[in-house]
Coordinates of C-alpha atoms in Angstrom, one line a residue:
Chain A
X1 CA -0.5 20.0 20.3
X2 CA -2.5 16.8 22.0
X3 CA -2.0 18.7 25.3
X4 CA -4.1 21.8 24.3
X5 CA -6.6 19.3 22.6
X6 CA -7.5 17.3 25.0
X7 CA -9.3 19.9 27.1
X8 CA -11.6 20.5 24.0
X9 CA -12.1 17.0 23.0
X10 CA -12.7 15.8 26.4
X11 CA -14.7 12.5 25.8
X12 CA -13.2 11.4 23.0
X13 CA -9.4 10.5 22.7
X14 CA -8.0 8.3 19.7
X15 CA -7.1 5.1 20.7
X16 CA -4.8 5.1 17.8
X17 CA -1.8 7.4 17.5
X18 CA 0.2 7.7 14.3
X19 CA 3.7 7.2 16.1
X20 CA 6.4 6.4 13.4
X21 CA 6.2 9.8 11.7
X22 CA 6.1 11.9 14.5
X23 CA 9.7 12.0 16.1
X24 CA 10.1 9.3 18.4
X25 CA 12.0 10.3 21.8
X26 CA 15.3 9.8 21.5
X27 CA 15.3 7.2 24.6
X28 CA 13.9 4.6 22.1
X29 CA 15.9 2.1 20.7
X30 CA 16.1 0.6 17.3
X31 CA 14.2 -2.9 16.2
X32 CA 16.4 -5.6 15.4
X33 CA 14.6 -7.6 12.9
X34 CA 17.1 -10.2 11.5
X35 CA 16.8 -13.8 12.8
X36 CA 20.2 -14.5 13.0
X37 CA 21.3 -11.9 16.1
X38 CA 18.8 -13.9 18.2
X39 CA 20.4 -17.4 17.2
X40 CA 23.7 -16.2 18.9
X41 CA 24.6 -18.3 22.1
X42 CA 25.3 -16.5 25.1
X43 CA 29.5 -17.4 25.2
X44 CA 29.4 -15.6 21.3
X45 CA 28.4 -12.4 22.6
X46 CA 30.8 -9.7 22.8
X47 CA 30.8 -7.2 25.6
X48 CA 28.7 -4.0 23.5
X49 CA 26.4 -6.8 22.2
X50 CA 25.8 -8.1 26.2
X51 CA 25.7 -3.7 26.4
X52 CA 22.8 -3.8 24.1
X53 CA 20.9 -7.1 25.4
X54 CA 20.8 -5.4 28.8
X55 CA 19.6 -1.9 27.4
X56 CA 17.1 -3.8 25.7
X57 CA 15.2 -5.4 28.6
X58 CA 14.5 -1.9 30.4
X59 CA 14.3 0.7 27.0
X60 CA 11.4 0.7 25.6
X61 CA 11.5 -0.1 21.2
X62 CA 10.4 1.7 18.4
X63 CA 7.8 0.2 16.0
X64 CA 8.9 -1.3 12.8
X65 CA 8.3 -0.2 9.2
X66 CA 6.6 -2.0 7.2
X67 CA 8.6 -3.2 4.3
X68 CA 11.2 -4.8 7.2
X69 CA 11.0 -8.9 7.4
X70 CA 13.2 -11.0 8.6
X71 CA 13.0 -13.1 5.2
X72 CA 16.5 -14.4 4.2
X73 CA 16.1 -12.8 0.5
X74 CA 15.2 -9.5 2.1
X75 CA 17.6 -6.6 1.0
X76 CA 17.7 -3.1 2.4
X77 CA 18.8 -1.6 -0.8
X78 CA 16.0 -3.2 -2.8
X79 CA 13.6 -1.9 0.2
X80 CA 14.1 1.5 -0.4
X81 CA 14.5 1.6 -4.2
X82 CA 10.9 -0.3 -4.3
X83 CA 10.0 2.9 -1.7
X84 CA 10.9 5.3 -3.9
X85 CA 9.4 3.8 -7.2
X86 CA 5.8 3.5 -5.2
X87 CA 3.5 6.5 -5.9
X88 CA 0.1 7.1 -4.2
X89 CA 0.9 4.4 -1.7
X90 CA 0.7 1.6 -3.9
X91 CA 3.5 -1.1 -2.6
X92 CA 2.3 -4.1 -4.5
X93 CA 2.5 -2.4 -8.0
X94 CA 6.2 -1.2 -7.0
X95 CA 6.8 -4.6 -5.7
X96 CA 5.7 -6.4 -9.0
X97 CA 7.6 -3.9 -11.3
X98 CA 10.7 -4.6 -8.7
X99 CA 10.5 -8.5 -9.1
X100 CA 9.6 -8.1 -12.8
X101 CA 13.0 -5.9 -13.0
X102 CA 15.2 -8.5 -11.6
X103 CA 13.6 -11.3 -13.6
X104 CA 14.4 -9.6 -16.7
X105 CA 17.6 -8.6 -15.8
X106 CA 18.1 -12.6 -15.1
X107 CA 16.4 -13.9 -17.9
X108 CA 18.9 -11.8 -20.0
X109 CA 21.9 -13.0 -18.4
X110 CA 21.2 -17.0 -17.8
X111 CA 20.2 -17.0 -21.9
X112 CA 23.5 -15.2 -22.9
X113 CA 25.3 -17.6 -20.4
X114 CA 23.7 -20.9 -21.7
X115 CA 25.0 -19.7 -25.5
X116 CA 27.9 -18.6 -24.5
X117 CA 31.2 -20.5 -24.8
X118 CA 33.5 -21.7 -21.8
X119 CA 35.9 -19.1 -21.6
X120 CA 32.6 -16.5 -21.9
X121 CA 30.8 -18.3 -19.2
X122 CA 33.1 -17.0 -16.3
X123 CA 33.0 -13.4 -17.1
X124 CA 29.0 -13.6 -17.7
X125 CA 27.3 -12.5 -14.2
X126 CA 24.1 -14.0 -13.6
X127 CA 22.8 -12.7 -10.2
X128 CA 20.6 -9.8 -10.6
X129 CA 21.3 -8.8 -7.0
X130 CA 25.0 -8.1 -7.7
X131 CA 24.4 -6.3 -10.8
X132 CA 21.7 -4.0 -9.3
X133 CA 24.2 -3.1 -6.2
X134 CA 26.8 -2.5 -8.9
X135 CA 25.1 -0.6 -11.5
X136 CA 24.1 1.4 -8.7
X137 CA 27.2 1.8 -6.9
X138 CA 28.5 3.0 -10.4
X139 CA 25.5 5.8 -10.6
X140 CA 26.9 7.0 -7.3
X141 CA 28.2 10.9 -7.1
X142 CA 31.2 11.5 -5.1
X143 CA 30.8 15.3 -4.5
X144 CA 27.6 17.3 -5.4
X145 CA 27.2 20.8 -5.3
X146 CA 25.2 23.4 -2.9
X147 CA 23.8 26.7 -3.4
X148 CA 25.7 29.1 -1.2
X149 CA 24.7 32.9 -1.4
X150 CA 27.8 35.0 -0.8
X151 CA 27.9 38.9 -1.2
X152 CA 24.3 38.7 -3.0
X153 CA 25.5 36.3 -5.8
X154 CA 24.7 32.4 -5.5
X155 CA 27.5 30.2 -5.8
X156 CA 27.6 26.5 -7.0
X157 CA 30.1 25.0 -4.4
X158 CA 31.3 21.4 -4.6
X159 CA 30.7 19.6 -1.5
X160 CA 30.9 16.0 -0.2
X161 CA 28.3 14.2 0.2
X162 CA 26.6 11.6 3.0
X163 CA 26.2 8.1 2.0
X164 CA 22.9 8.1 2.6
X165 CA 22.5 11.1 0.3
X166 CA 24.7 9.4 -2.4
X167 CA 22.8 6.3 -2.6
X168 CA 19.1 8.4 -2.6
X169 CA 20.9 10.8 -5.6
X170 CA 21.4 7.5 -7.7
X171 CA 18.2 6.0 -7.1
X172 CA 16.2 9.2 -8.1
X173 CA 18.1 9.6 -11.1
X174 CA 17.7 5.7 -12.2
X175 CA 14.3 6.0 -11.5
X176 CA 13.3 9.9 -13.3
X177 CA 15.5 9.0 -16.3
X178 CA 13.4 5.6 -16.5
X179 CA 10.1 7.6 -16.1
X180 CA 10.9 10.4 -18.4
X181 CA 13.5 9.8 -21.2
X182 CA 12.1 6.5 -22.4
X183 CA 9.4 5.2 -25.0
X184 CA 6.3 5.7 -24.0
X185 CA 5.1 2.6 -24.5
X186 CA 7.8 0.6 -22.9
X187 CA 7.3 -1.1 -19.9
X188 CA 9.1 0.0 -16.7
X189 CA 10.7 -3.2 -15.8
X190 CA 12.2 -3.2 -19.5
X191 CA 13.3 0.5 -19.2
X192 CA 14.9 0.0 -15.7
X193 CA 16.6 -3.4 -16.7
X194 CA 18.0 -1.9 -19.5
X195 CA 19.3 1.0 -17.9
X196 CA 20.9 -1.0 -15.3
X197 CA 22.2 -3.0 -17.5
X198 CA 23.7 0.1 -19.0
X199 CA 24.7 1.3 -16.0
X200 CA 26.5 -2.0 -15.0
X201 CA 28.6 -1.6 -18.1
X202 CA 29.4 2.5 -16.9
X203 CA 27.3 3.4 -20.1
X204 CA 23.8 5.2 -20.2
X205 CA 22.6 8.2 -19.3
X206 CA 22.5 8.0 -15.3
X207 CA 26.4 7.7 -15.7
X208 CA 26.4 10.4 -18.0
X209 CA 24.7 12.6 -15.5
X210 CA 27.0 11.5 -12.5
X211 CA 29.8 12.9 -14.9
X212 CA 28.2 15.8 -15.6
X213 CA 27.6 16.6 -11.9
X214 CA 31.6 15.8 -11.2
X215 CA 32.8 18.1 -14.1
X216 CA 30.9 21.1 -12.6
X217 CA 32.2 20.6 -9.4
X218 CA 35.7 20.2 -10.6
X219 CA 35.1 23.4 -12.6
X220 CA 33.7 25.4 -9.8
X221 CA 36.7 24.0 -7.4
X222 CA 37.5 27.5 -7.0
X223 CA 34.9 28.2 -5.0
X224 CA 35.7 25.1 -2.4
X225 CA 36.5 27.3 0.1
X226 CA 33.0 29.4 0.7
X227 CA 31.9 26.0 2.1
X228 CA 32.0 26.6 6.3
X229 CA 30.9 23.0 7.5
Chain B
X1 CA 25.6 -34.1 0.8
X2 CA 26.8 -34.0 -3.0
X3 CA 23.2 -33.2 -4.6
X4 CA 22.8 -33.9 -8.1
X5 CA 19.6 -34.3 -10.2
X6 CA 18.5 -36.8 -12.7
X7 CA 18.2 -36.1 -16.4
X8 CA 16.8 -38.1 -19.2
X9 CA 17.9 -36.7 -22.5
X10 CA 16.5 -38.2 -26.0
X11 CA 18.4 -38.0 -29.1
X12 CA 18.5 -39.8 -32.3
X13 CA 20.7 -42.5 -33.4
X14 CA 21.9 -42.9 -37.0
X15 CA 19.7 -45.6 -37.8
X16 CA 16.4 -43.5 -37.1
X17 CA 15.5 -44.8 -34.0
X18 CA 15.2 -43.2 -30.7
X19 CA 16.9 -43.9 -27.3
X20 CA 17.3 -42.3 -24.3
X21 CA 19.8 -42.6 -21.4
X22 CA 19.8 -41.4 -17.9
X23 CA 22.9 -40.1 -16.2
X24 CA 22.8 -40.4 -12.6
X25 CA 25.1 -38.4 -10.6
X26 CA 24.8 -38.7 -6.9
X27 CA 21.1 -38.7 -5.6
X28 CA 20.7 -37.8 -2.1
X29 CA 19.1 -40.0 0.2
X30 CA 15.5 -40.5 -0.1
X31 CA 16.2 -43.7 -0.6
X32 CA 18.6 -44.0 1.9
X33 CA 21.2 -45.2 -0.7
X34 CA 23.4 -43.7 -3.5
X35 CA 23.1 -45.2 -7.0
X36 CA 25.9 -44.8 -9.7
X37 CA 24.7 -47.3 -12.3
X38 CA 23.7 -45.6 -15.7
X39 CA 20.3 -47.4 -16.8
X40 CA 19.9 -47.2 -20.9
X41 CA 16.6 -47.9 -22.7
X42 CA 16.1 -48.6 -26.1
X43 CA 13.0 -48.1 -28.0
X44 CA 12.5 -48.1 -31.5
X45 CA 9.9 -46.5 -33.6
X46 CA 9.8 -44.7 -37.5
X47 CA 8.5 -41.4 -38.1
X48 CA 7.5 -42.9 -41.4
X49 CA 4.1 -44.7 -40.9
X50 CA 4.0 -47.4 -43.5
X51 CA 0.4 -47.8 -44.8
X52 CA -1.1 -50.6 -42.8
X53 CA 1.8 -51.2 -40.1
X54 CA 2.3 -50.0 -36.7
X55 CA 5.8 -50.1 -35.3
X56 CA 5.6 -51.4 -32.0
X57 CA 6.9 -49.3 -29.1
X58 CA 7.9 -49.2 -25.7
X59 CA 8.0 -45.6 -24.0
X60 CA 10.9 -44.8 -21.9
X61 CA 8.9 -43.3 -18.7
X62 CA 7.7 -45.6 -16.2
X63 CA 7.1 -45.1 -12.4
X64 CA 10.9 -45.4 -11.7
X65 CA 11.3 -41.6 -13.5
X66 CA 9.0 -39.9 -11.4
X67 CA 10.4 -36.9 -10.6
X68 CA 12.9 -36.6 -13.2
X69 CA 13.4 -34.3 -16.2
X70 CA 13.4 -35.4 -19.7
X71 CA 14.2 -33.0 -22.5
X72 CA 11.8 -32.4 -25.7
X73 CA 14.3 -32.2 -28.7
X74 CA 14.1 -29.0 -30.1
X75 CA 12.6 -30.0 -33.1
X76 CA 9.8 -31.6 -31.7
X77 CA 9.2 -28.2 -29.7
X78 CA 8.9 -26.6 -32.9
X79 CA 6.8 -29.0 -34.6
X80 CA 4.7 -30.2 -31.4
X81 CA 3.9 -27.0 -29.8
X82 CA 3.8 -24.1 -32.3
X83 CA 1.2 -22.7 -30.1
X84 CA 0.5 -25.1 -27.2
X85 CA 3.0 -24.4 -24.1
X86 CA 2.0 -22.2 -21.6
X87 CA 3.6 -18.4 -21.6
X88 CA 6.0 -18.5 -18.7
X89 CA 7.1 -21.8 -20.1
X90 CA 8.0 -20.7 -23.2
X91 CA 10.1 -18.1 -21.7
X92 CA 11.8 -20.2 -19.3
X93 CA 12.4 -22.5 -22.6
X94 CA 14.0 -19.8 -24.2
X95 CA 16.0 -18.9 -21.5
X96 CA 17.5 -22.4 -20.8
X97 CA 18.0 -23.2 -24.5
X98 CA 15.9 -26.5 -23.9
X99 CA 12.4 -27.5 -23.3
X100 CA 12.5 -30.1 -20.2
X101 CA 9.5 -31.3 -18.7
X102 CA 9.0 -32.8 -15.4
X103 CA 7.6 -36.7 -15.2
X104 CA 4.8 -36.9 -13.4
X105 CA 2.3 -39.4 -11.8
X106 CA -1.0 -37.9 -13.6
X107 CA 0.8 -38.0 -17.1
X108 CA 2.3 -41.1 -16.5
X109 CA -0.9 -42.8 -15.7
X110 CA -2.7 -41.5 -18.6
X111 CA 0.3 -42.4 -20.9
X112 CA -0.2 -46.3 -19.2
X113 CA -3.5 -46.0 -19.8
X114 CA -3.4 -44.6 -23.4
X115 CA -0.5 -47.7 -24.1
X116 CA -3.3 -50.2 -23.2
X117 CA -6.3 -49.1 -25.2
X118 CA -8.8 -51.1 -27.0
X119 CA -9.1 -49.0 -30.5
X120 CA -12.0 -50.9 -31.3
X121 CA -14.1 -49.6 -28.4
X122 CA -15.3 -46.1 -28.4
X123 CA -12.8 -43.5 -27.2
X124 CA -12.1 -42.6 -23.7
X125 CA -11.9 -39.0 -21.9
X126 CA -9.5 -38.4 -19.4
X127 CA -9.8 -34.9 -17.5
X128 CA -6.6 -33.6 -15.6
X129 CA -7.8 -31.6 -12.8
X130 CA -6.2 -30.0 -9.9
X131 CA -5.9 -26.4 -7.8
X132 CA -4.6 -23.4 -9.6
X133 CA -1.2 -23.6 -10.8
X134 CA -0.5 -27.2 -10.5
X135 CA 0.7 -28.4 -13.7
X136 CA -2.3 -29.8 -15.9
X137 CA -1.6 -27.9 -19.0
X138 CA 2.1 -29.4 -19.1
X139 CA 0.5 -32.8 -17.9
X140 CA -1.6 -32.5 -21.2
X141 CA 1.5 -31.4 -23.1
X142 CA 3.7 -34.1 -22.1
X143 CA 0.7 -36.9 -22.9
X144 CA 0.6 -34.8 -26.7
X145 CA 4.3 -35.2 -26.7
X146 CA 4.2 -39.0 -26.1
X147 CA 1.3 -39.0 -28.6
X148 CA 3.5 -37.5 -31.4
X149 CA 5.9 -39.6 -30.9
X150 CA 3.7 -42.7 -31.2
X151 CA 3.1 -41.4 -33.9
X152 CA -0.3 -40.8 -33.4
X153 CA -2.4 -37.9 -35.4
X154 CA -2.9 -34.8 -32.5
X155 CA -5.8 -32.2 -32.5
X156 CA -4.5 -30.2 -30.1
X157 CA -6.6 -27.0 -28.8
X158 CA -4.0 -25.6 -26.7
X159 CA -6.8 -23.6 -25.0
X160 CA -10.3 -23.7 -26.2
X161 CA -11.0 -20.3 -24.0
X162 CA -9.1 -18.2 -26.7
X163 CA -12.2 -19.3 -29.1
X164 CA -14.5 -18.3 -26.1
X165 CA -13.0 -14.9 -24.8
X166 CA -12.2 -11.5 -26.4
X167 CA -13.4 -12.1 -30.3
X168 CA -12.4 -9.3 -32.0
X169 CA -14.3 -10.2 -35.6
X170 CA -17.5 -12.4 -35.3
X171 CA -19.1 -13.1 -38.6
X172 CA -22.2 -14.8 -39.4
X173 CA -22.1 -18.7 -40.5
X174 CA -23.0 -19.0 -44.2
X175 CA -23.7 -22.7 -43.4
X176 CA -25.9 -22.0 -40.6
X177 CA -27.6 -18.6 -40.2
X178 CA -27.8 -19.1 -36.4
X179 CA -24.2 -19.3 -35.8
X180 CA -21.5 -17.2 -35.8
X181 CA -17.8 -17.7 -37.0
X182 CA -14.3 -17.0 -35.6
X183 CA -12.3 -16.4 -38.8
X184 CA -9.3 -15.3 -37.1
X185 CA -8.8 -18.2 -34.4
X186 CA -9.6 -20.7 -37.0
X187 CA -7.3 -20.0 -39.5
X188 CA -4.5 -19.7 -36.9
X189 CA -5.4 -23.2 -35.5
X190 CA -5.3 -24.6 -39.0
X191 CA -1.9 -23.4 -39.3
X192 CA -0.8 -24.6 -36.2
X193 CA -2.5 -28.0 -37.3
X194 CA -1.2 -28.2 -40.5
X195 CA 2.6 -27.5 -38.7
X196 CA 2.2 -30.7 -36.4
X197 CA 0.4 -32.7 -38.5
X198 CA 2.4 -32.6 -41.8
X199 CA 2.6 -36.3 -42.7
X200 CA -0.9 -37.0 -42.5
X201 CA -2.2 -34.5 -44.7
X202 CA -1.0 -36.0 -48.1
X203 CA -2.2 -39.4 -46.6
X204 CA -5.9 -39.0 -45.4
X205 CA -8.2 -38.6 -48.1
X206 CA -11.8 -36.8 -47.4
X207 CA -15.1 -38.9 -48.0
X208 CA -17.3 -36.3 -48.6
X209 CA -17.6 -33.2 -50.9
X210 CA -17.8 -30.1 -49.4
X211 CA -19.2 -26.9 -51.6
X212 CA -17.5 -24.0 -49.6
X213 CA -19.3 -20.9 -52.3
X214 CA -20.6 -21.2 -55.8
X215 CA -17.4 -21.8 -57.2
X216 CA -15.2 -23.0 -54.7
X217 CA -15.7 -26.9 -53.6
X218 CA -13.5 -29.7 -52.2
X219 CA -14.1 -33.1 -54.3
X220 CA -14.5 -36.5 -52.7
X221 CA -11.0 -38.5 -52.4
X222 CA -9.2 -35.3 -52.6
X223 CA -6.2 -35.1 -49.7
X224 CA -6.8 -33.7 -46.2
X225 CA -3.8 -31.4 -47.3
X226 CA -5.9 -29.7 -49.5
X227 CA -8.9 -29.0 -47.1
X228 CA -6.7 -27.3 -44.7
X229 CA -5.0 -25.3 -47.5
X230 CA -8.2 -24.0 -48.5
X231 CA -9.6 -23.3 -44.8
X232 CA -6.2 -21.1 -44.6
X233 CA -6.1 -19.5 -48.0
X234 CA -10.3 -18.4 -47.6
X235 CA -10.3 -17.3 -44.5
X236 CA -13.9 -16.7 -44.2
X237 CA -14.7 -20.1 -44.9
X238 CA -12.0 -21.2 -42.3
X239 CA -14.4 -22.1 -39.3
X240 CA -16.5 -24.1 -41.8
X241 CA -13.3 -25.7 -42.8
X242 CA -12.1 -26.7 -39.0
X243 CA -15.6 -28.1 -38.9
X244 CA -15.0 -30.3 -42.0
X245 CA -12.0 -31.1 -40.8
X246 CA -13.2 -32.5 -37.2
X247 CA -16.1 -34.6 -39.0
X248 CA -13.7 -36.3 -41.2
X249 CA -11.6 -37.5 -38.7
X250 CA -13.9 -38.3 -36.4
X251 CA -15.6 -40.8 -39.3
X252 CA -12.4 -42.2 -40.5
X253 CA -10.5 -42.9 -37.0
X254 CA -12.0 -46.3 -36.1
X255 CA -12.6 -47.5 -39.4
X256 CA -10.2 -50.7 -40.5
X257 CA -8.6 -49.3 -43.7
X258 CA -7.2 -46.2 -41.7
X259 CA -3.7 -45.9 -40.4
X260 CA -4.3 -43.4 -37.7
X261 CA -4.9 -43.3 -34.1
X262 CA -6.4 -39.6 -33.4
X263 CA -5.5 -38.0 -30.0
X264 CA -7.9 -35.0 -29.2
X265 CA -6.3 -32.7 -26.7
X266 CA -8.0 -30.0 -25.4
X267 CA -6.9 -27.9 -22.6
X268 CA -9.6 -25.8 -20.4
X269 CA -12.4 -28.0 -21.6
X270 CA -14.8 -26.3 -19.5
X271 CA -14.5 -23.3 -22.2
X272 CA -17.1 -25.4 -24.0
X273 CA -20.0 -25.4 -21.7
X274 CA -19.4 -22.4 -19.8
X275 CA -20.2 -18.6 -20.2
X276 CA -18.7 -16.5 -22.8
X277 CA -17.0 -12.9 -22.8
X278 CA -18.2 -12.1 -26.2
X279 CA -20.9 -9.8 -27.3
X280 CA -23.4 -9.0 -30.5
X281 CA -24.1 -6.3 -31.6
X282 CA -26.9 -5.6 -29.5
X283 CA -24.9 -5.9 -26.6
X284 CA -26.3 -9.6 -25.7
X285 CA -24.2 -12.2 -25.1
X286 CA -23.2 -15.0 -27.3
X287 CA -23.8 -18.7 -25.9
X288 CA -21.3 -21.0 -26.6
X289 CA -23.3 -23.2 -28.6
X290 CA -23.5 -20.4 -31.2
X291 CA -20.0 -20.8 -32.3
X292 CA -19.3 -22.6 -35.0
X293 CA -16.2 -24.0 -33.6
X294 CA -17.5 -24.7 -30.3
X295 CA -19.9 -26.8 -31.6
X296 CA -17.7 -28.5 -34.0
X297 CA -15.9 -29.3 -30.9
X298 CA -18.4 -30.5 -28.9
X299 CA -19.5 -32.9 -31.2
X300 CA -15.7 -34.6 -30.9
X301 CA -16.2 -34.4 -27.2
X302 CA -18.7 -37.1 -27.5
X303 CA -17.9 -40.8 -27.6
X304 CA -19.3 -42.2 -30.2
X305 CA -16.2 -42.4 -32.6
X306 CA -13.3 -45.1 -32.1
X307 CA -9.7 -45.3 -32.4
X308 CA -8.5 -42.6 -30.4
X309 CA -8.9 -41.1 -26.7
X310 CA -9.5 -37.6 -25.4
X311 CA -7.7 -36.3 -23.2
X312 CA -8.8 -33.0 -21.6
X313 CA -8.0 -30.2 -18.6
X314 CA -10.1 -28.3 -16.6
X315 CA -9.0 -24.9 -15.3
X316 CA -10.5 -21.9 -13.5
X317 CA -7.9 -19.5 -14.8
X318 CA -9.1 -17.4 -17.5
X319 CA -12.7 -18.9 -17.3
X320 CA -15.2 -16.5 -17.5
X321 CA -17.4 -16.0 -14.4
X322 CA -16.5 -18.8 -12.2
X323 CA -15.3 -18.6 -9.1
X324 CA -11.7 -19.1 -8.0
X325 CA -12.2 -21.2 -5.3
X326 CA -13.5 -24.0 -8.1
X327 CA -11.0 -26.8 -9.3
X328 CA -13.4 -30.0 -9.1
X329 CA -14.5 -31.1 -12.7
X330 CA -18.0 -30.6 -11.9
X331 CA -18.3 -27.2 -10.6
X332 CA -15.9 -26.5 -13.4
X333 CA -17.6 -28.4 -16.4
X334 CA -21.3 -27.4 -15.2
X335 CA -24.4 -29.4 -15.5
X336 CA -24.6 -29.7 -19.0
X337 CA -20.7 -30.4 -19.2
X338 CA -20.2 -32.8 -17.0
X339 CA -23.7 -34.9 -18.5
X340 CA -22.0 -34.6 -21.9
X341 CA -18.6 -35.6 -20.4
X342 CA -19.8 -38.4 -18.0
X343 CA -18.3 -40.9 -17.7
X344 CA -14.6 -40.3 -18.2
X345 CA -11.7 -40.8 -15.7
X346 CA -10.6 -37.7 -13.9
X347 CA -6.9 -37.5 -13.1
X348 CA -6.1 -35.6 -10.1
X349 CA -3.0 -33.2 -10.7
X350 CA -1.5 -32.1 -6.8
X351 CA 1.3 -29.9 -6.3
X352 CA 4.6 -31.0 -5.9
X353 CA 5.8 -34.4 -3.3
X354 CA 8.8 -33.7 -1.6
X355 CA 10.8 -35.5 -4.1
X356 CA 9.3 -33.6 -7.0
X357 CA 10.3 -30.6 -5.0
X358 CA 13.5 -31.5 -4.6
X359 CA 13.8 -32.3 -8.6
X360 CA 12.7 -28.9 -9.5
X361 CA 15.0 -27.1 -7.4
X362 CA 18.2 -28.8 -8.2
X363 CA 16.9 -28.4 -12.0
X364 CA 17.0 -24.6 -11.2
X365 CA 20.7 -25.0 -9.7
X366 CA 21.5 -26.7 -12.5
X367 CA 20.5 -24.3 -15.1
X368 CA 22.1 -21.2 -13.2
X369 CA 18.3 -20.2 -12.3
X370 CA 18.6 -19.3 -8.4
X371 CA 20.9 -17.0 -8.1
X372 CA 20.6 -15.4 -4.7
X373 CA 23.1 -16.5 -2.6
X374 CA 20.7 -17.4 0.5
X375 CA 18.6 -19.7 -1.8
X376 CA 21.1 -22.3 -1.9
X377 CA 21.1 -22.5 1.8
X378 CA 18.7 -24.9 3.6
X379 CA 17.1 -21.8 5.2
X380 CA 16.2 -20.5 1.9
X381 CA 14.9 -23.9 0.5
X382 CA 12.6 -24.0 3.8
X383 CA 11.5 -20.3 3.0
X384 CA 10.7 -21.3 -1.0
X385 CA 8.5 -24.2 0.6
X386 CA 6.7 -22.3 2.6
X387 CA 6.0 -19.4 0.3
X388 CA 5.2 -21.7 -2.6
X389 CA 3.6 -24.4 -0.4
X390 CA 5.2 -26.9 -3.4
X391 CA 2.6 -25.2 -6.0
X392 CA 4.9 -25.4 -9.4
X393 CA 3.3 -22.0 -10.4
X394 CA 4.1 -20.1 -7.7
X395 CA 7.8 -21.8 -7.0
X396 CA 8.6 -20.9 -10.8
X397 CA 7.5 -17.5 -9.7
X398 CA 9.4 -17.2 -6.7
X399 CA 12.9 -18.9 -8.1
X400 CA 12.2 -16.0 -11.2
X401 CA 13.0 -13.1 -9.2
X402 CA 15.6 -14.7 -6.5

């Protein structure tokens, strides 16, 4: 496209090209943003890592995405969830909601912890990140359904899901559930913290949705051979 | 190093006296050595003030305790601070199941001055100032708690900005037609005043006759408690009751026959001389001078009365139409305010020092508030210092989501 337009727009070429969302040439390497990788000395590197380092000297590297940072508190799952919650590009609002959710989760648990007796204290999980990860893991479906057309009819065929698809489905269900099925006047962080806590305890609407999907897949087990991949 | 932090806890003995003890486990090497002794301070004070006798006291906080936390007993929290603490701090108290305040240099300075005040001279004015979030309100609360434990009568206005912003009900004043009343705010403040100063309500007698309406009046010689109840039950005249209360206390506090010390504590005192958010019916702005509550409070701020002290803070947070970068008293009080408050003792409240930051960090660890595994490492701590710049509010906000 750039080649056809250059003839028409001769005196002017844009200085800045959008690079990230057009497809990078596979020649480009992924950026390494974690600090601990660079603090390793020569002796600790394995053979593969040494090869990687050789490559990085020669090959060009993609630009890093916006939300990625080398902070010790960076969590890729939390970052992905924040991006999925974002509307109209308002990252500050999405991030604020995320921090408030984690804070609410922690507050409830720490309050329970301080009021509990000694034996109960060990069972209470106070780490909001552990609760968040565990809740999302509990929501991830194992099999999904794909729409396959055979002999003029559409069948829902049970299909294995990739890890990224499972993670995406869990997050999507969580966010849509909180946006649509809760009371209008509660804040998003309250709704999210309630739903995450329920998912952590394996209750709640999102877990129910996952089990319904599993039941549908089990019911349509007979059509599993329609899948050809 | 085994990091531990220092805790002071105040708990009552059965004889009615209080003592506070330090439980020191092990210190990191700021001082270069580890001390394991326990130091116990004993001090006496009575809650029942006999009519013309002041119980002598030594409060247990001194220079040695800078950076340590002390626990406010739950009973005190309910009585002294029914509506005095910053919002996030109240949530923290609810979560941790205890109210712990850090002993810091500015509050200690003001407390030491209060201990040495000459009550026959006019009241001294102390102003806490500092950048946003540096701990001015909590220093004020610490001082107020100290005054309460010493048996002073505490007139605590937790947020003068609430009287100057977002007022839904504004009545024309019955006493002076050019002024406006704020019944809801006045009633709320009177209720809190009653909770804090129960013991004085049945002891102080008012010296003047007040007529509220054709049929309601408060006789000379009746108790302060009746005046306060009159204000709470008759909402319409509550602002005037507040004014009468302030006048009575101001006149009586220096007299030889009165047996109380008056501590006036105002948070965000720059609201009295700033601009207000409230509009009259014809959409013109209301000057704070035209509000009865503010008018009466300004009279209290003058140093023409004896027998107590005035402790205030100036803050930009929440103030109306003032730039964010202003934090010095002169910028925030404006010309009129500064002329009224001058001379005052300015007390700067800085961000946490290294020792105080360590102490706060260890307190959060002890209360299981820092849950992220990385926040317990050295790198995590360095990042916290960098992100918050040792500002107390910023540190609290960052740690709450970690």
